[in-house]
Amino acid sequence: MNLTLKIWRQKDRQTRGEFVTCQARDIIPDMSFLEMLDVVNEDLMKAGHEAFAFDSDCREGICGTCSLVINGIPHGGQKGTTACQLHMRHFHDGQTITVEPWRAQAFPVLRDLVVDRSAFDRIIASGGFVSVNTGGAPDGNAIPISKVDADRAMDAAACIGCGACVAACKNASAMLFVAAKISHLGLLPQGQTERYQRVVKMVDTMDHEGFGACSVTGACEAVCPKQISLDFIGQLNRDYLRGSLKP
Amino acid sequence: MKLDARIPSGPLDKKWEKCLLEMKLVNPANKRKFEVIVVGTGLAGASAAASMAELGYGVKSFCFQESPRRAHSIAAQGGINAAKNYQNDGDSVDRLFYDTIKGGDFRAREANVYRLAQTSVKIIDQCVAQGVPFAREYGGLLANRSFGGAQVSRTFYARGQTGQQLLMGAYQALERQIGLGNVTMYPRTEMLDLVLVDGHAKGIVVRNLVTGEVSSHSADAVILATGGYGNVFYLSTNAVRCNVTAIWRAYKRGALMANPCYTQIHPTCIPVSGDHQSKLTLMSESLRNDGRIWVPKQPGDKRPSAQIPENERDYFLERKYPTYGNLAPRDISSRAAKEACDDGRGVGPGGLGVYLDFSDAIKRLGESKIRERYDNLFVMYERITGENAYKVPMRIYPAVHYTMGGLWVDYHLMSNIPGLFVLGEANFSDHGANRLGASALMQGLADGYFVAPYTVGNYFASNSVSRPATNHPEFTKVQEEVKQRTQKLLSIRGKRTPASFHRELGKLMWNNCGMARTDASLQLNLEKIPELREEFWKNVTVTGENNSLNQSLEEAGRVADFLEFGELTSRDALERKESCGCHFRTEFQTPEGEAQRDDANFAYVAAWEYRGENQAPVLHKEPLVYDELKMSQRSYK
Amino acid sequence: MNTCSFLFRTSLGKKYIMALTGLGLVVFVVLHLLGNLQFFLGREAINRYGHFLHSTPELLWGSRLGLLALVGLHLWAAIRLSIENRAARPVGYDRNKPMGSTYASRTMLMSGLIIAFFAIYHLLHFTVQVPVVNLRGTDFRLLVDQAQRHDVYQMMVTGFENPAVTVFYLVGVGLLCLHLSHGVSSLFQSLGLRTGKYSPLIKRLGCVISVVLLIGYWSIPLSVLLGLKK
């Protein structure tokens, strides 16, 4: 099939970007969306033009690198699916597809469709961990953890840090990302000692990085490729209140 | 060159203890004076960087990805082995050691593997303390499952995302040290060369992938934890940007490359759907418990699967290996599928696939039971292929998955270049000719948390601080070479894209140095790959500029290195005139089609030394001595 | 005081202010409705209620000042947050296809601001009783019943006899209920009370409260407009 692509072009962080239109020819429905972009890029390069820069790596939906807003929806709108696992059979011949980068103050565009998500790393660095040095850990079975808690912690820990939640939120809020980490560590006994300092530090960093606030619209949950629940944000709100009121 | 593996004397189970006791220590107050560079932030790299920073050393960490959390360790699904014996099924350090050596077809170093088994128990404790949400039993204790090549349940897991969770643990430990100012992190920064001063590894030259700036970093030691080279086959289960560049540049600076021909092919992957395909996706091996593998009996039979009657189907694994049937070992299953497709009996687009049919199991157990067991895999299969595997058989095909070879290291995980340490998949040390499932995560974390922090410290203590400035002539020289190479790639302005060369190389490697290799096919590679390389340097097109984010430039540099590396891999495979583990030379097989080892002549580690452009590399042999175990014919029957 | 500075400093703090003031305002809206519904009990009941309120100024002015503070804080936090939220996305999307969010949730600021204007009109209409805004030319201040109390009943009937005024009232209340359909469940979320097994229940609570309020508030003007109450 043949498609018309309206893709964001931006030289670097400082330069203003714009949409450019190009054609994707002879696309096979079995291609993934990123493989379709590979084809477009190879055609451009063969003609001596620059390829569109876009981030991707594992291409199996776990590394969280790919970051495309496709027709207005981060990752393209297939339930629980990253852009790398989105296949062209969900599009039809002759369709025009708009491709944009994540848009947020905290995620500046580096080039074309590539954004800088290091703000997420800085949020984790400010408290998203359990402070244990290597060595000296007690036996893995020393503290039993109920299966329910372990499973729930795993639900939160499934976050791949792709930033689709930020991209989808009308406020570019990172609450779902922060909530997933807070809940993952907060649900496990190992995370208890630093539970309340952690949440205060991470929220402060989140604000400092320029993410917006949560309006509880649920857009983040809807686009999350790992279907992280909005309920975890409730947990974050609760923990932060307690953490802030602690003397 | 004499290869000294520095294996401590004494009984096997006391070697590591003895080694630790004999190591020199760095005074706590002096630790901050030493700096170490860690390249790569996967399980091995992140854990090493965090652990070294915790000890007080200065650490600089580099990754080409946008964040340390994106490293490809994240994609590991199954689990991590540890000799905990929590299941009371008779597991022990010795048994894990034995299984790993046997799984590796007696081509791994005894002492290293034993240490790995000993360390495995501490890894689980460490990860639990970090908050890794391992699966639990209802009583609250850790759950285990069994994995290939073992008769005990010793695999710890976190759903199908064990690699992700372990990496998050290591990443969080690393981020904590970054936050504390003990680690300086350089994301989107690719190592393009290694710098030696007076024969010691003293730094690296890197390119900032956003600005294109090439710069030098010096340190007292360099750790490479840059993963495997599976992408030399173009299509593999690796992430698309996994590459050989870091270890290849170290090789060209004098580090020995060991056993590059040991590459593992996983039998159950989703087949290639066309030339556009950029990567292959692994499907859990557990599917073979209930699926039956078959192809049509007639070559060229293009009928849909449902129209092929029972008596015209060839259940080739059940036919060839009646005892094991569809559960035959990985390498055997992979080769059998390849043979069927080579006969023209493959199914699906391009004829590269075999059916994995669940219809019998669905009839026997009901669809709900199959759904309960494998639904996530069926969903993933449908997402990629658009086919409902409850209605039509799945199509699967083998794919490159892991590389056991890598830079040669001694017992201290130091290469033959003093001060250059290599961890994880990037080194060759622990898996011999074949890796067992759930052992890669174990090795990465053992190296990073529990081996390198000690052995690098010992290296520091044995050598005084002598960090050269980055304006040292050696740095200036290497930096200039890196810049010239980048410029050269940009100036060719030919007709073919880097990816088209990569695809062609991949086909050569897959066809001639893949699941089954022959003298002739490998000779062909030694002829074709240099030709392709020559064309690359004349006809590649790299658009864009050097001083900005330029993904085609990055890709071209990596492909250029693969084009050199592929030749060495083929040479190594040609030289090893035996079959062992994943290295299957068609000429050397038992009457049953099993790998036929030649212990008299090939019980060694092949370590290749670079001798310059257009010169044949020199082979060094490190003999493998088995004191504890007796080499035997591997049999899983 | 220092311990509470986070309320004004951080995004979550401002959300707590939104939630707590919102909760206060919801309570007022419910009580106000209960008071108004005495309209259906007849002239005597509602006039007595009005007289009671006006004869206890400490209660009346206490709640008025409290309400003013709640509204002020609610508005301040909403505007601060909106400014910060806009700043978080300086460049918007070319195509924006909202997924998973309700219309109410995306338009909270707009519905809130319109409700504020409606409230001002409503105050001028029935509280300050400025004659020009009721479009009937009647001075509500002069309405008295037989017991010489202010005739609240007559004021409501006269006030809602003009279709334009009534429609504006219906729209205003409609927007309020739209606002609350998201606001009520969302305030539980902001306070961290919407977790666990009660989560789905609380999500529904918002809609239920809105519908009940809508029916209650609409019933008065509609009964007047349809001539059921004279």
Short mmCIF file of C-alpha atoms in Angstrom, two decimals, chain A residues 11 28 30-32 35 38-39 42 44-46 48-60 62-65 79-81 85 87 89-90 110-111 114-118 120-122 124-125 128-141 143-147 150-155 157-162 177 181 184-185 188 190 226, chain B residues 47 51 54 64-70 72 74-75 77 84 86 124-126 128-134 136-142 158-159 161 164-165 168 171-173 175-179 188 210 237-242 273 276-282 380 382-386 449-450 495 497-500 503 541-545 548-549 551-552:
data_model
loop_
_atom_site.label_atom_id
_atom_site.label_comp_id
_atom_site.label_asym_id
_atom_site.label_seq_id
_atom_site.Cartn_x
_atom_site.Cartn_y
_atom_site.Cartn_z
CA LYS A 11 17.27 20.26 12.96
CA ILE A 28 3.52 -4.32 3.25
CA ASP A 30 3.26 -7.14 7.87
CA MET A 31 5.73 -4.31 8.43
CA SER A 32 5.89 -2.66 11.79
CA GLU A 35 10.04 -0.73 9.58
CA ASP A 38 13.05 2.47 7.80
CA VAL A 39 11.83 2.03 4.21
CA GLU A 42 16.35 4.29 3.00
CA LEU A 44 15.45 9.26 1.21
CA MET A 45 19.09 8.31 1.68
CA LYS A 46 19.33 6.68 -1.73
CA GLY A 48 20.76 11.80 -1.21
CA HIS A 49 18.41 13.28 1.37
CA GLU A 50 18.71 13.09 5.10
CA ALA A 51 16.76 10.41 6.90
CA PHE A 52 14.24 11.23 9.62
CA ALA A 53 15.78 10.66 13.03
CA PHE A 54 13.66 8.55 15.36
CA ASP A 55 14.54 6.55 18.45
CA SER A 56 14.10 2.80 18.68
CA ASP A 57 16.06 -0.13 19.95
CA CYS A 58 14.67 -3.47 21.11
CA ARG A 59 11.67 -3.33 18.77
CA GLU A 60 9.82 -5.81 20.94
CA ILE A 62 10.21 -3.57 26.36
CA CYS A 63 13.09 -1.07 26.16
CA GLY A 64 10.83 1.99 26.03
CA THR A 65 12.97 3.82 23.48
CA LYS A 79 -4.15 -1.22 23.33
CA GLY A 80 -1.02 -2.14 25.28
CA THR A 81 1.23 -1.72 22.26
CA GLN A 85 4.92 -3.36 17.82
CA HIS A 87 1.88 -3.02 12.46
CA ARG A 89 -2.15 -3.72 8.79
CA HIS A 90 -3.95 -1.25 11.06
CA LEU A 110 16.81 16.86 19.90
CA ARG A 111 16.12 16.23 16.25
CA VAL A 114 13.95 12.22 18.88
CA VAL A 115 13.37 13.74 22.31
CA ASP A 116 15.49 13.96 25.43
CA ARG A 117 13.86 12.08 28.28
CA SER A 118 16.74 12.40 30.74
CA PHE A 120 13.03 10.70 33.96
CA ASP A 121 16.55 9.60 34.91
CA ARG A 122 16.94 12.63 37.17
CA ILE A 124 14.90 8.29 39.60
CA ALA A 125 18.31 9.62 40.70
CA GLY A 128 13.68 6.13 42.98
CA PHE A 129 15.74 3.37 44.58
CA VAL A 130 16.36 1.39 47.72
CA SER A 131 19.63 2.57 49.28
CA VAL A 132 21.43 -0.74 49.63
CA ASN A 133 25.06 -1.12 48.69
CA THR A 134 26.30 -4.27 47.01
CA GLY A 135 27.02 -7.04 49.49
CA GLY A 136 25.58 -7.56 52.93
CA ALA A 137 22.02 -8.22 51.75
CA PRO A 138 20.11 -10.74 53.87
CA ASP A 139 18.93 -14.01 52.34
CA GLY A 140 16.30 -13.53 49.64
CA ASN A 141 13.77 -15.47 51.70
CA ILE A 143 11.48 -11.42 54.57
CA PRO A 144 8.41 -13.18 53.18
CA ILE A 145 6.36 -11.00 50.85
CA SER A 146 2.73 -11.84 50.22
CA LYS A 147 2.05 -12.92 46.68
CA ALA A 150 4.57 -8.92 45.06
CA ASP A 151 2.16 -9.15 42.11
CA ARG A 152 0.89 -5.64 42.67
CA ALA A 153 4.44 -4.32 42.93
CA MET A 154 5.21 -6.09 39.67
CA ASP A 155 2.16 -4.45 38.03
CA ALA A 157 7.27 -2.14 38.09
CA ALA A 158 6.24 -3.13 34.56
CA CYS A 159 6.65 0.55 33.56
CA ILE A 160 9.14 0.86 30.69
CA GLY A 161 9.73 4.60 31.14
CA CYS A 162 8.77 5.42 27.57
CA PHE A 177 5.67 7.39 35.74
CA LYS A 181 8.02 3.74 40.85
CA HIS A 184 6.59 -0.54 43.08
CA LEU A 185 9.00 0.25 45.92
CA LEU A 188 7.57 -4.04 49.07
CA GLN A 190 12.46 -3.46 51.21
CA LYS A 226 2.11 -1.63 29.92
CA SER B 47 26.03 -3.15 38.38
CA SER B 51 29.24 -1.15 42.97
CA GLU B 54 29.69 2.59 46.33
CA PHE B 64 25.04 5.10 23.45
CA GLN B 65 21.37 4.84 24.40
CA GLU B 66 19.51 7.88 25.67
CA SER B 67 19.37 6.45 29.18
CA PRO B 68 21.19 3.67 31.05
CA ARG B 69 17.80 1.98 31.50
CA ARG B 70 17.48 1.24 27.77
CA HIS B 72 19.35 -4.56 25.95
CA ILE B 74 16.02 -5.32 29.57
CA ALA B 75 14.66 -7.70 26.93
CA GLN B 77 12.40 -12.80 29.46
CA LYS B 84 19.71 -21.64 46.23
CA TYR B 86 14.93 -23.32 47.87
CA ILE B 124 19.35 -13.14 44.34
CA ASP B 125 19.82 -11.71 47.83
CA GLN B 126 21.17 -8.46 46.41
CA VAL B 128 15.65 -8.80 46.49
CA ALA B 129 17.16 -6.14 48.76
CA GLN B 130 17.00 -3.66 45.87
CA GLY B 131 13.29 -4.29 45.51
CA VAL B 132 13.21 -6.56 42.47
CA PRO B 133 9.66 -8.00 42.51
CA PHE B 134 10.48 -11.66 41.93
CA ARG B 136 6.44 -15.36 45.09
CA GLU B 137 4.57 -18.36 46.38
CA TYR B 138 1.44 -17.84 48.47
CA GLY B 139 3.50 -18.33 51.62
CA GLY B 140 5.59 -15.32 50.68
CA LEU B 141 8.75 -17.18 49.68
CA LEU B 142 10.49 -16.91 46.33
CA ALA B 158 9.54 -11.79 37.45
CA ARG B 159 6.77 -12.70 35.01
CA GLN B 161 10.21 -9.54 32.32
CA GLN B 164 13.77 -5.69 32.85
CA GLN B 165 13.35 -6.02 36.60
CA MET B 168 15.84 -1.69 36.93
CA TYR B 171 19.86 1.03 37.01
CA GLN B 172 18.37 2.38 40.22
CA ALA B 173 21.57 1.59 42.09
CA GLU B 175 21.11 6.40 39.37
CA ARG B 176 21.51 6.61 43.13
CA GLN B 177 25.26 6.97 42.68
CA ILE B 178 24.73 9.51 39.91
CA GLY B 179 22.51 11.51 42.25
CA ARG B 188 24.01 9.18 24.01
CA VAL B 210 23.75 14.60 19.78
CA THR B 237 16.66 -11.19 18.65
CA ASN B 238 19.06 -8.41 19.73
CA ALA B 239 17.99 -4.79 19.78
CA VAL B 240 18.59 -3.13 16.43
CA ARG B 241 21.40 -0.94 17.72
CA CYS B 242 23.37 -3.67 19.53
CA SER B 273 8.10 -11.77 6.84
CA HIS B 276 12.04 -5.07 5.27
CA GLN B 277 12.34 -6.95 8.55
CA SER B 278 14.56 -5.21 11.08
CA LYS B 279 14.63 -7.71 13.91
CA LEU B 280 13.31 -11.04 15.09
CA THR B 281 11.18 -11.70 18.12
CA LEU B 282 11.67 -14.59 20.45
CA MET B 380 2.20 -11.20 20.92
CA GLU B 382 -1.04 -12.06 16.64
CA ARG B 383 0.23 -8.50 17.14
CA ILE B 384 3.22 -9.24 14.93
CA THR B 385 1.80 -11.60 12.32
CA GLY B 386 -1.89 -10.73 12.37
CA TYR B 449 28.39 -6.87 41.41
CA PHE B 450 30.75 -9.47 42.74
CA LYS B 495 24.79 4.69 -3.80
CA THR B 497 22.69 2.58 2.35
CA PRO B 498 24.54 1.16 5.36
CA ALA B 499 21.52 -1.07 6.04
CA SER B 500 21.75 -2.69 2.60
CA ARG B 503 21.54 -7.04 5.24
CA THR B 541 26.05 6.61 1.35
CA VAL B 542 25.89 8.46 4.63
CA THR B 543 23.73 11.53 4.46
CA GLY B 544 23.68 14.40 6.90
CA GLU B 545 26.49 16.00 8.83
CA SER B 548 24.54 16.83 14.77
CA LEU B 549 22.44 13.84 15.68
CA GLN B 551 21.70 8.06 12.93
CA SER B 552 22.90 6.95 9.50
#
